Amino acid sequence: MHRFVFCLATVMVALITGSCSEQANISDKTAGWIDHDRLKNLANEPGSWLTGGRDSGQTHYSPLEQINDKNAEQLGFAWQYFTDTHRGLEATPIFVDGVLYVTGNWGIVFAIDGKTGEEIWTFDPEVPGKWARNACCDVVSRGLSVWKGRVYAASLDGRLFSLDAANGNVIWQVDTFTDRTIPYTITGAPRIAGKNVVIGNSGAEYGVRGYVTAYDLETGKQSWRFYTVPGDPKKPFEHPELEMASKTWDPNSRWDVGGGGTAWDAMVYDPELNLLYVGTGNGSPWVQTERSPGGGDNLFLSSILAINPDNGRLAWHYQTTPGDNWDYTATQPIILTDLTIDGKKRKVLMQAPKNGFFYVLDRESGELLSAEKYAAVTWASHVDMTTGKPQVLAQAYYDDEQKLILPSPAGAHNWQPMAYNPNTGLVYIPAMNDPAIFKKRENFEFIKGINNQGAHFSEGTITSEIGDFDAGEAGGFLLAWDPVKAAPVWRHRLGDFIFHGGVLTTAGNLVIQARDDGLLVVYAADTGQVLHKIQTGSSILAAPLTYTMDGEQYIAVMAGYGGGPFGYFPVGSAVEKYGNEGRLIAFKIGGGAVPLPEELDPLGPIPEPPVQIVRKDFLDEGEKLFVKACGECHWNINGGYPDLRRMSPEVHTAFKDIVLHGQREDLGMAGFADILSEEQVEAIYSYLIELSNISYKKQQATTD
Ligand code: CA
């Protein structure tokens, strides 16, 4: 029925505009029918949300205004759908013709009724649990695309699927990885670009070489592949752009570590200019003197690439962080819009990458229009508008001694979607001030299959070392930024924890963002005034969407804590109090309170380790190995992974089988027999027993 109403509306528009398109026949089409004409005419269907960011520009803005700054305080619970998972949920659903399509953990796809929250179908790619070991930042997915009756989604283990939007049946699937023995993953959303669907990958922390691949929408046949960094120059270049890029690398670079540059999130297709914009990631390893000892810009790390989607050729590129040394990815969400700058209308591209500068580029030419700091930045003084390059400060290099630097590797902004509201002219950024100590690893040794950053970082203590940065400013904040004036307009500090939700903005003069404390907060878009708060019982990271069904406006958001900080549940957060049951929660005017999950029992005491004999000569070795192979997940505090100071007697008994032989692979704990010897696992175990004993004794002393 909704499709019929839509059809009628488009026929009327077609009559008025004199252009008749495919849309006129929409009632003949199957479910999930989105095409270029429908996207172009999105103004005719304000209640739809047709891409991850609603429109072609990925603005995360909706023209709906039924829910607005006058009635926002009546917003309440409509329905919830349980995903049956307990990991990070990061995707923004697509809403088309009554159905919400969204990805969850591992790349599982859900089709859900937008009015009732009832499941229509699900598709589980059945990713082997051991693949979790390859994911730096949780088994997440940032979304999917819906196109001409099909759903395009990727699994964590690198398969791209074309599914029937009506029932989730597989139409085709391809393996997008060039090498399945190295830790590639996919956490990003595939994007439709012309006749192709394009997908990138993740893994630069571990040692991979980034690339994006385009496949024919109909058949899944590979159209082209663009490597984001060159390979060993002794071998032939896969495409001409790499010859140019290789001149910005030391010929003796660590090609065996892959170089990085993975395109793990931002990709936006511009149908007007027929260009695909791809944001690329950090270097692998992080430390440039290890990666490319002779220096250089190291193209195309931390860059925005404009690619012709028909043939995969590069139109232009802009590098945000030349010679990346800090995990400053430029994979953060990109928004396309038109802005009037210096009296001239420009087609622009906007990005707030990790490095702390907000970029406005002319998306036709790649010309830099502005680059100003949107958060605290101490690695560079400014961006030179003539060369387009940042002026990097000496204190940003940590080869000889550790340094306290802003932003941290988490960035001044990460994957959480920002939103652009054309009415206020403002971009709303889920931003962070997170000082970090960067430290180079001594005697960097590449070990295939695990973290190979070559550096590590820890939260910094604020000292005079980082200038006039005010310690009270550390933490997450929501920022309203004027992209024309390149200046902040309003901001709200969100607390000490840095990771909060992505943002939605609407014509109802609203900005909506959820937080780690479980509150979904509604702000006035123009002033930033808080209009309403709803306790959801979930630490939310995803961005909400909004849509109408049967004339009623809904707001919905994926609720599930995870991502990079999954090993740590923030103090005072909803995940600490209520746990992490994955849900899609919908809200509407007049809805009541959200049914809250049951509160968790308090964490029990650390048990006395059953084993007291520890090989003291193994402890140092064990600690080193633990940090390298285990510590990335097992932070041994209250978090999403087991605290190994609280191992059960069963785990003590089966320790070797679990760690070496993958006894708990189904739970995401892969075996490490390819990396660790039996003796090394004994060393790790000895270290953990020692750690448990120390913690146990400390706890007993406090209790007594
Ligand atoms: Ca990274």
XYZ file of C-alpha atoms and ligand atoms in Angstrom:
705
model
C 0.000 0.000 0.000
C 2.796 2.409 0.843
C 4.356 1.624 -2.445
C 1.071 2.485 -4.134
C 0.876 5.846 -2.362
C 4.461 6.511 -3.337
C 3.735 5.546 -6.923
C 0.819 7.942 -7.091
C 2.944 10.766 -5.711
C 5.745 10.201 -8.191
C 3.346 9.936 -11.102
C 1.935 13.315 -10.078
C 5.424 14.763 -9.836
C 6.245 13.253 -13.189
C 3.188 14.936 -14.663
C 4.175 18.287 -13.189
C 7.835 18.092 -14.087
C 7.174 16.399 -17.382
C 9.739 13.738 -16.642
C 8.563 10.187 -16.415
C 10.910 7.790 -14.765
C 11.220 4.229 -13.635
C 9.517 5.250 -10.412
C 6.160 5.480 -12.116
C 6.199 1.696 -12.341
C 7.279 1.219 -8.769
C 4.167 -0.792 -7.844
C 5.348 -3.472 -10.261
C 8.696 -3.724 -8.556
C 9.738 -5.929 -5.708
C 10.543 -4.860 -2.150
C 13.407 -2.446 -1.557
C 13.241 -0.735 -4.924
C 15.654 2.195 -4.793
C 17.326 3.537 -7.918
C 19.116 6.697 -9.057
C 15.850 8.450 -10.034
C 14.221 7.699 -6.723
C 17.256 9.018 -4.832
C 17.309 12.111 -7.025
C 13.642 12.771 -6.240
C 13.939 12.040 -2.538
C 12.325 15.421 -1.759
C 9.041 13.827 -2.857
C 9.165 11.243 -0.092
C 10.291 12.952 3.111
C 9.319 9.902 5.156
C 11.909 7.627 3.540
C 15.555 7.010 4.501
C 17.151 5.490 1.414
C 20.876 5.319 2.232
C 22.826 4.966 5.476
C 22.787 8.776 5.757
C 19.274 9.031 4.176
C 20.295 10.686 0.866
C 23.032 10.645 -1.776
C 25.037 13.199 0.218
C 24.911 11.068 3.407
C 23.748 14.131 5.365
C 21.904 12.266 8.163
C 19.302 15.045 7.822
C 15.557 14.446 7.487
C 13.017 17.034 6.272
C 10.389 15.560 8.634
C 9.014 17.983 11.227
C 6.097 16.199 12.872
C 8.422 15.658 15.815
C 9.866 19.094 16.501
C 11.247 21.487 19.093
C 7.691 22.210 20.354
C 6.641 18.633 21.118
C 9.946 16.789 21.564
C 9.298 16.307 25.286
C 6.421 13.948 24.398
C 8.769 11.596 22.560
C 8.687 8.090 24.004
C 8.926 4.363 23.353
C 7.208 2.811 20.320
C 8.677 -0.706 20.014
C 11.920 -2.655 20.257
C 13.434 -5.528 18.338
C 16.038 -7.789 19.968
C 19.011 -8.736 17.774
C 19.977 -11.610 20.074
C 23.585 -10.354 20.280
C 25.726 -8.649 22.933
C 28.281 -6.742 20.880
C 28.600 -3.317 19.288
C 25.822 -2.164 16.953
C 26.965 0.701 14.736
C 24.741 0.766 11.653
C 22.049 3.277 10.724
C 19.142 1.358 9.153
C 17.711 2.124 5.729
C 13.923 2.627 5.622
C 12.103 2.027 2.352
C 8.454 1.164 1.649
C 7.660 0.226 5.218
C 10.733 -1.898 5.918
C 13.870 -1.185 7.962
C 17.004 -2.945 6.644
C 20.048 -3.020 8.909
C 23.193 -5.005 9.727
C 24.216 -6.255 13.142
C 27.242 -8.184 14.407
C 29.310 -10.254 11.972
C 27.277 -8.753 9.093
C 23.960 -10.385 9.995
C 21.146 -8.629 8.101
C 17.722 -7.816 9.559
C 14.556 -6.754 7.699
C 12.083 -5.330 10.212
C 8.578 -3.890 9.935
C 8.881 -0.136 10.561
C 5.555 0.148 12.342
C 5.538 -2.879 14.627
C 9.179 -3.866 14.945
C 8.314 -7.381 13.817
C 10.955 -9.351 11.994
C 10.312 -9.935 8.285
C 13.480 -11.927 7.610
C 17.082 -12.232 8.741
C 20.194 -13.393 6.942
C 23.133 -14.844 8.853
C 26.392 -15.123 6.857
C 27.622 -17.609 9.497
C 31.036 -16.101 10.035
C 33.375 -18.490 11.889
C 33.798 -17.220 15.469
C 37.575 -17.354 15.153
C 37.426 -14.437 12.673
C 36.827 -12.149 15.683
C 40.598 -12.351 16.312
C 41.155 -10.341 13.129
C 38.922 -7.441 14.194
C 40.721 -4.679 16.084
C 37.473 -3.048 17.109
C 34.732 -5.592 17.696
C 32.670 -7.714 15.296
C 30.693 -4.728 14.055
C 29.099 -3.649 10.801
C 28.340 -0.071 9.799
C 25.522 -0.816 7.426
C 24.305 -1.920 4.035
C 22.838 -0.621 0.777
C 19.459 -1.360 -0.778
C 19.211 -1.140 -4.562
C 16.620 -2.254 -7.114
C 15.103 -4.962 -4.987
C 18.366 -6.193 -3.527
C 20.219 -5.748 -0.267
C 24.024 -5.460 -0.506
C 25.834 -6.357 2.710
C 29.249 -7.672 3.691
C 30.275 -10.147 6.374
C 33.142 -9.615 8.818
C 35.107 -12.324 7.014
C 35.095 -10.517 3.696
C 32.199 -11.904 1.682
C 29.951 -9.479 -0.184
C 26.335 -10.559 -0.636
C 23.566 -9.529 -2.977
C 20.328 -10.569 -1.256
C 16.724 -10.539 -2.415
C 15.180 -7.651 -0.451
C 11.876 -9.522 -0.220
C 13.177 -12.569 1.637
C 16.938 -12.377 2.223
C 17.761 -15.152 -0.248
C 21.291 -14.994 -1.646
C 21.381 -13.901 -5.308
C 25.167 -13.849 -5.533
C 28.163 -13.696 -3.204
C 31.846 -13.001 -3.755
C 34.986 -13.309 -1.657
C 36.461 -9.779 -1.621
C 39.773 -10.704 0.042
C 43.024 -11.103 -1.884
C 44.507 -13.261 0.865
C 42.549 -15.109 3.540
C 45.640 -15.946 5.589
C 46.126 -12.359 6.731
C 43.751 -10.499 9.062
C 41.506 -8.579 6.719
C 37.970 -7.871 7.944
C 35.020 -5.871 6.646
C 33.160 -3.585 9.019
C 32.045 -0.891 6.546
C 28.947 -0.617 4.395
C 29.046 -1.425 0.680
C 28.040 1.569 -1.452
C 26.261 1.755 -4.786
C 28.259 3.779 -7.351
C 26.864 3.823 -10.879
C 26.596 0.256 -12.108
C 28.779 -1.110 -9.343
C 28.696 -1.908 -5.671
C 31.956 -0.952 -3.944
C 33.443 -2.329 -0.737
C 36.651 -1.715 1.231
C 38.123 -3.455 4.274
C 39.837 -3.088 7.658
C 42.967 -4.456 9.266
C 45.669 -1.759 9.198
C 46.484 -2.326 12.886
C 47.454 -5.913 12.055
C 49.396 -5.614 8.835
C 47.350 -5.535 5.627
C 47.358 -3.565 2.388
C 44.196 -1.536 1.832
C 42.073 -1.624 -1.311
C 38.524 -1.094 -2.523
C 36.837 -3.338 -5.074
C 33.889 -2.659 -7.370
C 31.540 -5.447 -8.458
C 28.803 -5.415 -11.079
C 25.481 -4.922 -9.276
C 23.714 -7.537 -11.353
C 26.242 -10.328 -11.536
C 28.852 -9.743 -8.837
C 31.612 -9.854 -11.443
C 34.628 -7.766 -10.432
C 34.766 -4.448 -12.332
C 37.936 -2.964 -10.860
C 40.134 -2.828 -7.772
C 41.969 0.226 -6.445
C 44.819 -0.302 -3.985
C 45.078 2.575 -1.533
C 48.818 2.066 -1.022
C 51.521 0.739 -3.367
C 52.983 -2.720 -3.040
C 56.649 -3.586 -3.259
C 57.973 -1.484 -6.201
C 60.054 -4.476 -7.294
C 56.774 -5.995 -8.475
C 54.593 -4.476 -11.231
C 52.099 -1.785 -10.198
C 48.520 -3.031 -10.302
C 47.265 0.318 -11.645
C 48.960 3.522 -12.853
C 48.163 5.648 -9.762
C 50.435 3.434 -7.677
C 53.523 4.458 -9.607
C 52.909 8.056 -8.520
C 52.076 6.975 -4.971
C 55.201 4.823 -4.655
C 57.404 7.921 -5.141
C 56.142 9.116 -1.755
C 57.431 5.968 -0.001
C 60.922 4.798 0.867
C 61.717 1.976 -1.619
C 62.835 0.025 1.450
C 59.513 0.339 3.209
C 58.144 -2.561 5.238
C 56.085 -3.889 2.330
C 55.633 -7.138 4.286
C 53.501 -5.255 6.843
C 51.127 -4.164 4.085
C 51.273 -0.397 4.417
C 47.689 -0.019 5.647
C 45.468 2.694 4.188
C 42.374 0.550 4.614
C 39.048 2.072 3.515
C 36.976 0.820 6.421
C 34.144 3.312 6.536
C 33.555 6.475 4.482
C 32.559 5.984 0.866
C 30.069 8.310 -0.809
C 28.915 8.279 -4.422
C 28.130 11.595 -6.094
C 25.684 10.881 -8.958
C 25.927 14.481 -10.167
C 29.665 14.304 -10.869
C 29.838 10.526 -11.194
C 32.599 10.336 -8.601
C 33.067 7.984 -5.686
C 34.769 9.518 -2.646
C 36.713 7.089 -0.482
C 38.315 7.894 2.866
C 41.468 5.893 3.610
C 43.015 4.760 6.859
C 46.250 4.889 8.812
C 49.660 3.510 8.020
C 50.721 -0.006 8.911
C 52.729 -0.039 11.106
C 51.818 3.267 12.732
C 55.360 4.516 13.263
C 56.597 6.038 10.037
C 60.284 5.435 10.751
C 59.443 1.723 10.912
C 57.093 1.766 7.924
C 58.884 4.038 5.467
C 62.234 4.873 7.113
C 63.096 7.532 4.556
C 59.903 9.471 5.310
C 57.639 10.811 2.550
C 53.935 11.537 2.380
C 53.104 7.840 1.961
C 50.182 8.199 -0.429
C 47.354 7.313 -0.230
C 47.311 6.973 3.551
C 44.821 9.163 5.465
C 43.446 10.582 2.232
C 40.227 11.351 0.429
C 40.207 9.753 -3.023
C 37.831 10.755 -5.820
C 37.473 7.742 -8.100
C 35.590 7.350 -11.370
C 33.308 4.424 -10.504
C 33.034 3.249 -14.106
C 36.697 2.399 -14.534
C 38.352 2.794 -11.130
C 40.652 5.625 -12.240
C 41.600 8.355 -9.774
C 40.197 11.834 -10.543
C 41.875 13.644 -7.638
C 43.141 13.016 -4.132
C 43.669 15.051 -0.983
C 45.807 13.799 1.882
C 44.751 14.997 5.344
C 47.758 13.607 7.234
C 50.915 13.196 5.121
C 53.333 10.636 6.554
C 50.777 9.409 9.089
C 52.429 8.505 12.369
C 49.435 8.581 14.751
C 46.654 6.344 13.378
C 44.974 9.476 11.996
C 42.597 7.854 9.554
C 40.544 9.849 7.048
C 37.875 7.138 6.985
C 35.437 9.241 9.022
C 32.022 9.845 7.425
C 31.993 12.225 4.433
C 29.021 14.515 3.697
C 28.308 16.030 0.260
C 26.357 19.262 -0.075
C 26.423 22.720 -1.685
C 27.672 25.717 0.310
C 28.045 29.381 -0.537
C 31.624 30.287 0.292
C 32.941 33.804 -0.364
C 29.777 34.544 -2.304
C 30.268 31.588 -4.597
C 28.165 28.432 -4.637
C 30.431 25.431 -4.322
C 29.768 21.728 -4.550
C 31.555 20.598 -1.423
C 32.629 17.560 0.489
C 32.999 17.811 4.279
C 34.919 15.592 6.659
C 35.990 15.726 10.311
C 38.720 13.047 10.284
C 40.578 11.786 13.331
C 43.335 14.401 13.042
C 41.141 17.199 14.467
C 40.795 19.485 11.414
C 37.415 20.019 9.751
C 37.905 19.943 5.977
C 35.756 21.525 3.297
C 36.865 20.559 -0.227
C 35.473 21.424 -3.639
C 34.377 17.943 -4.590
C 34.673 18.553 -8.299
C 38.341 19.573 -8.233
C 39.571 18.515 -4.803
C 40.512 22.141 -4.017
C 40.889 22.766 -0.291
C 38.427 25.470 0.822
C 38.977 25.370 4.593
C 40.656 23.292 7.294
C 40.239 24.490 10.858
C 40.571 22.756 14.225
C 37.235 21.479 15.544
C 38.805 19.925 18.686
C 42.026 20.235 20.676
C 44.982 19.530 18.369
C 48.655 19.500 19.365
C 50.282 17.489 16.551
C 50.063 20.324 14.002
C 49.770 24.088 14.277
C 47.571 24.692 11.201
C 46.937 23.629 7.631
C 48.771 25.728 5.040
C 46.095 26.808 2.573
C 48.611 27.180 -0.262
C 50.147 23.723 -0.069
C 47.116 22.091 1.591
C 49.490 20.458 4.067
C 49.465 20.562 7.863
C 52.370 22.195 9.702
C 53.429 19.263 11.892
C 54.999 20.200 15.231
C 58.211 18.628 16.509
C 56.459 17.461 19.661
C 54.298 15.132 17.544
C 57.199 12.712 16.952
C 57.701 10.040 19.566
C 60.557 7.977 18.137
C 63.046 8.895 20.844
C 60.743 9.437 23.792
C 57.070 8.993 24.550
C 54.881 12.026 23.885
C 51.552 13.302 25.071
C 49.573 14.243 21.968
C 46.078 15.359 20.990
C 44.088 13.815 19.396
C 44.657 10.232 20.524
C 44.521 7.325 18.044
C 40.783 7.253 18.777
C 40.705 10.602 16.999
C 38.913 13.869 17.597
C 36.042 12.128 15.791
C 35.698 8.491 14.858
C 33.164 6.495 12.763
C 30.042 7.842 14.505
C 28.085 9.710 11.817
C 27.965 13.498 11.935
C 24.911 15.270 10.442
C 24.399 18.388 8.314
C 21.223 20.478 8.647
C 20.666 22.804 5.648
C 18.228 24.947 7.674
C 20.717 25.879 10.384
C 23.683 25.487 8.049
C 25.449 23.562 10.804
C 27.259 20.241 10.985
C 26.756 18.312 14.235
C 29.829 16.303 15.185
C 30.136 13.615 17.879
C 33.614 14.820 18.812
C 36.270 14.044 21.447
C 39.206 15.547 23.278
C 41.348 12.594 24.255
C 45.004 13.246 25.144
C 47.171 10.147 24.706
C 50.720 9.108 25.360
C 52.248 7.659 22.201
C 55.124 5.280 22.746
C 57.175 3.488 20.129
C 57.714 -0.218 20.720
C 61.337 -1.147 21.186
C 62.657 -3.634 18.642
C 59.494 -3.764 16.560
C 58.990 -7.273 15.329
C 56.347 -8.088 12.735
C 54.336 -11.164 13.656
C 51.835 -12.201 11.003
C 48.299 -12.325 12.283
C 48.325 -10.075 15.325
C 48.566 -6.403 16.188
C 51.546 -4.850 14.434
C 51.096 -1.157 15.201
C 54.727 -0.743 16.228
C 53.531 1.673 18.889
C 51.127 1.730 21.751
C 49.287 4.470 23.501
C 47.667 5.119 26.825
C 45.423 7.810 28.168
C 47.516 10.795 29.057
C 47.698 12.871 32.190
C 47.362 16.505 31.315
C 50.597 18.399 31.809
C 52.069 21.623 30.560
C 53.488 19.526 27.744
C 50.302 20.054 25.754
C 50.167 23.780 26.086
C 47.057 25.497 27.306
C 44.747 22.502 26.933
C 42.374 22.491 29.893
C 42.109 19.077 31.580
C 38.422 19.765 32.180
C 37.907 19.718 28.430
C 38.938 16.079 28.065
C 36.101 13.735 27.121
C 33.349 13.448 24.552
C 31.382 16.430 23.287
C 28.662 17.243 20.798
C 29.697 20.126 18.574
C 27.660 22.335 16.235
C 30.076 23.578 13.581
C 29.538 26.240 10.926
C 31.278 24.872 7.801
C 31.124 28.223 5.978
C 32.696 30.275 8.765
C 34.818 27.261 9.764
C 33.992 27.951 13.400
C 32.130 26.367 16.327
C 28.605 27.584 17.196
C 27.612 25.571 20.261
C 28.882 22.544 22.137
C 27.913 20.220 24.979
C 30.475 18.289 26.975
C 29.189 14.720 27.431
C 31.389 13.460 30.252
C 34.789 11.850 30.674
C 34.072 8.945 28.354
C 34.851 9.799 24.742
C 32.629 7.487 22.666
C 28.989 8.477 22.292
C 26.416 8.027 19.569
C 26.208 9.239 15.982
C 23.908 12.150 15.184
C 20.542 12.762 13.469
C 19.239 16.226 12.595
C 15.787 17.162 11.265
C 13.715 20.018 9.856
C 11.874 20.000 13.187
C 14.892 21.989 14.455
C 16.207 18.903 16.218
C 19.533 17.245 16.832
C 19.311 13.789 18.380
C 22.181 11.817 19.878
C 22.365 8.954 22.362
C 25.161 8.518 24.897
C 27.092 6.013 26.960
C 24.869 6.687 29.996
C 21.876 5.344 28.059
C 20.208 8.692 27.479
C 18.804 9.580 24.078
C 19.045 13.376 24.136
C 17.041 15.745 21.939
C 18.550 19.208 21.346
C 17.306 22.303 19.541
C 19.406 22.363 16.367
C 19.817 26.143 16.317
C 20.664 26.849 19.958
C 21.737 23.510 21.363
C 19.162 23.757 24.139
C 18.346 20.367 25.668
C 14.668 19.620 24.957
C 14.230 16.053 26.175
C 16.084 13.043 27.584
C 14.973 9.407 27.391
C 16.668 6.616 29.374
C 17.065 3.612 27.043
C 19.070 1.260 29.279
C 21.743 0.860 26.568
C 25.084 2.534 25.929
C 24.362 3.623 22.374
C 26.969 4.326 19.681
C 24.944 4.258 16.461
C 23.199 7.219 14.828
C 19.376 7.330 14.900
C 17.263 7.611 11.754
C 13.739 8.945 11.314
C 10.903 7.979 8.957
C 7.129 7.995 8.652
C 4.786 5.058 8.429
C 1.017 5.442 8.029
C 1.500 9.159 8.525
C 3.273 8.850 11.861
C 6.896 9.871 12.422
C 9.270 7.462 14.152
C 12.843 7.785 15.358
C 14.833 4.559 15.694
C 18.356 3.635 16.737
C 20.497 0.509 17.039
C 21.415 0.026 20.703
C 24.493 -2.033 21.558
C 27.802 -1.018 23.112
C 31.084 -2.069 21.521
C 33.611 -1.064 18.900
C 37.172 -0.087 19.892
C 36.508 0.347 23.626
C 34.612 -2.958 23.953
C 37.145 -4.218 26.496
C 36.060 -1.488 28.903
C 32.616 -0.667 30.274
C 32.717 3.005 31.319
C 31.956 3.744 34.966
C 28.379 4.999 35.307
C 27.418 3.804 31.829
C 24.258 1.940 30.882
C 26.273 -1.089 29.755
C 27.836 -1.348 33.211
C 24.405 -1.247 34.858
C 22.158 -3.078 32.373
C 24.521 -5.174 30.273
C 24.529 -5.212 26.518
C 21.466 -6.787 24.991
C 21.416 -5.705 21.325
C 18.224 -3.935 20.256
C 16.698 -1.693 17.649
C 14.579 0.789 19.636
C 11.890 2.966 18.016
C 10.329 6.126 19.461
C 7.235 8.188 18.647
C 5.241 11.071 20.083
C 3.093 9.916 22.982
C 5.079 6.720 23.586
C 5.832 5.891 27.210
C 9.065 5.037 28.976
C 11.441 2.539 27.368
C 11.199 -0.867 29.120
C 14.613 -1.092 30.786
C 16.647 -4.293 30.838
C 17.070 -5.982 34.195
C 19.979 -4.580 36.202
C 23.091 -6.762 36.317
C 24.287 -8.346 39.530
C 27.363 -6.570 40.881
C 30.664 -8.035 39.728
C 31.795 -10.732 42.182
C 35.136 -10.647 43.983
C 38.325 -11.873 42.334
C 38.631 -15.555 43.346
C 41.815 -16.913 44.869
C 43.638 -18.565 41.967
C 43.481 -22.367 42.349
C 47.044 -22.664 41.117
C 49.765 -21.081 43.220
C 52.879 -22.438 41.540
C 54.231 -19.933 39.130
C 57.384 -20.180 37.092
C 58.939 -16.888 38.094
C 61.462 -17.091 35.248
C 58.504 -16.976 32.848
C 56.816 -13.844 34.182
C 58.495 -11.146 32.078
C 58.150 -13.195 28.929
C 54.526 -13.935 29.821
C 53.675 -10.292 30.341
C 55.229 -9.293 27.020
C 53.359 -12.027 25.172
C 50.113 -11.191 26.941
C 50.358 -7.535 25.911
C 51.142 -8.497 22.333
C 48.714 -11.338 21.710
C 45.925 -11.006 24.305
C 45.852 -7.516 25.796
C 44.029 -5.888 22.922
C 40.840 -7.661 23.991
C 41.441 -8.819 27.559
C 41.893 -5.528 29.393
C 41.214 -7.400 32.676
C 38.745 -4.836 33.924
C 34.960 -4.748 33.728
C 34.340 -4.915 29.991
C 33.059 -6.946 27.089
C 35.783 -9.606 27.221
C 36.423 -11.945 30.161
C 38.582 -10.565 32.986
C 41.251 -13.270 33.177
C 41.855 -12.587 36.857
C 38.417 -14.100 37.395
C 38.880 -17.350 35.472
C 36.620 -20.204 36.553
C 38.146 -23.555 37.607
C 37.036 -24.937 34.204
C 38.959 -22.239 32.350
C 42.055 -22.865 34.490
C 41.886 -26.533 33.530
C 41.251 -25.927 29.856
C 43.522 -22.866 29.466
C 45.859 -24.470 26.963
C 43.059 -25.965 24.889
C 41.313 -22.610 24.732
C 44.341 -20.483 23.919
C 46.183 -22.882 21.646
C 43.530 -25.090 20.131
C 40.493 -22.823 19.862
C 38.165 -24.701 22.234
C 36.051 -21.512 22.513
C 36.179 -20.503 18.869
C 32.384 -20.338 18.694
C 32.461 -17.538 21.266
C 34.964 -15.544 19.227
C 38.102 -16.803 21.017
C 40.292 -18.183 18.243
C 43.164 -20.580 18.835
C 46.672 -19.098 18.659
C 48.607 -22.241 17.698
C 49.819 -20.466 14.562
C 51.516 -17.783 16.655
C 52.222 -19.164 20.141
C 54.106 -22.256 21.242
C 52.988 -24.427 24.146
C 55.761 -22.971 26.290
C 54.701 -19.416 25.441
C 51.130 -20.188 26.519
C 52.569 -21.466 29.815
C 54.392 -18.158 30.181
C 51.168 -16.210 29.597
C 49.375 -18.432 32.099
C 52.099 -17.872 34.690
C 51.804 -14.137 34.229
C 48.008 -14.295 34.656
C 48.301 -16.338 37.851
C 50.747 -13.816 39.236
C 48.438 -10.955 38.224
C 45.437 -12.720 39.785
C 47.350 -13.298 43.030
C 48.390 -9.659 43.264
C 44.825 -8.456 42.596
C 43.372 -11.032 44.975
C 45.705 -10.042 47.806
C 45.033 -6.363 47.217
C 41.301 -7.000 47.284
C 41.512 -9.028 50.509
C 43.594 -6.321 52.176
C 40.964 -3.726 51.285
C 38.089 -5.967 52.411
C 39.790 -6.695 55.722
Ca 43.474 2.459 12.810
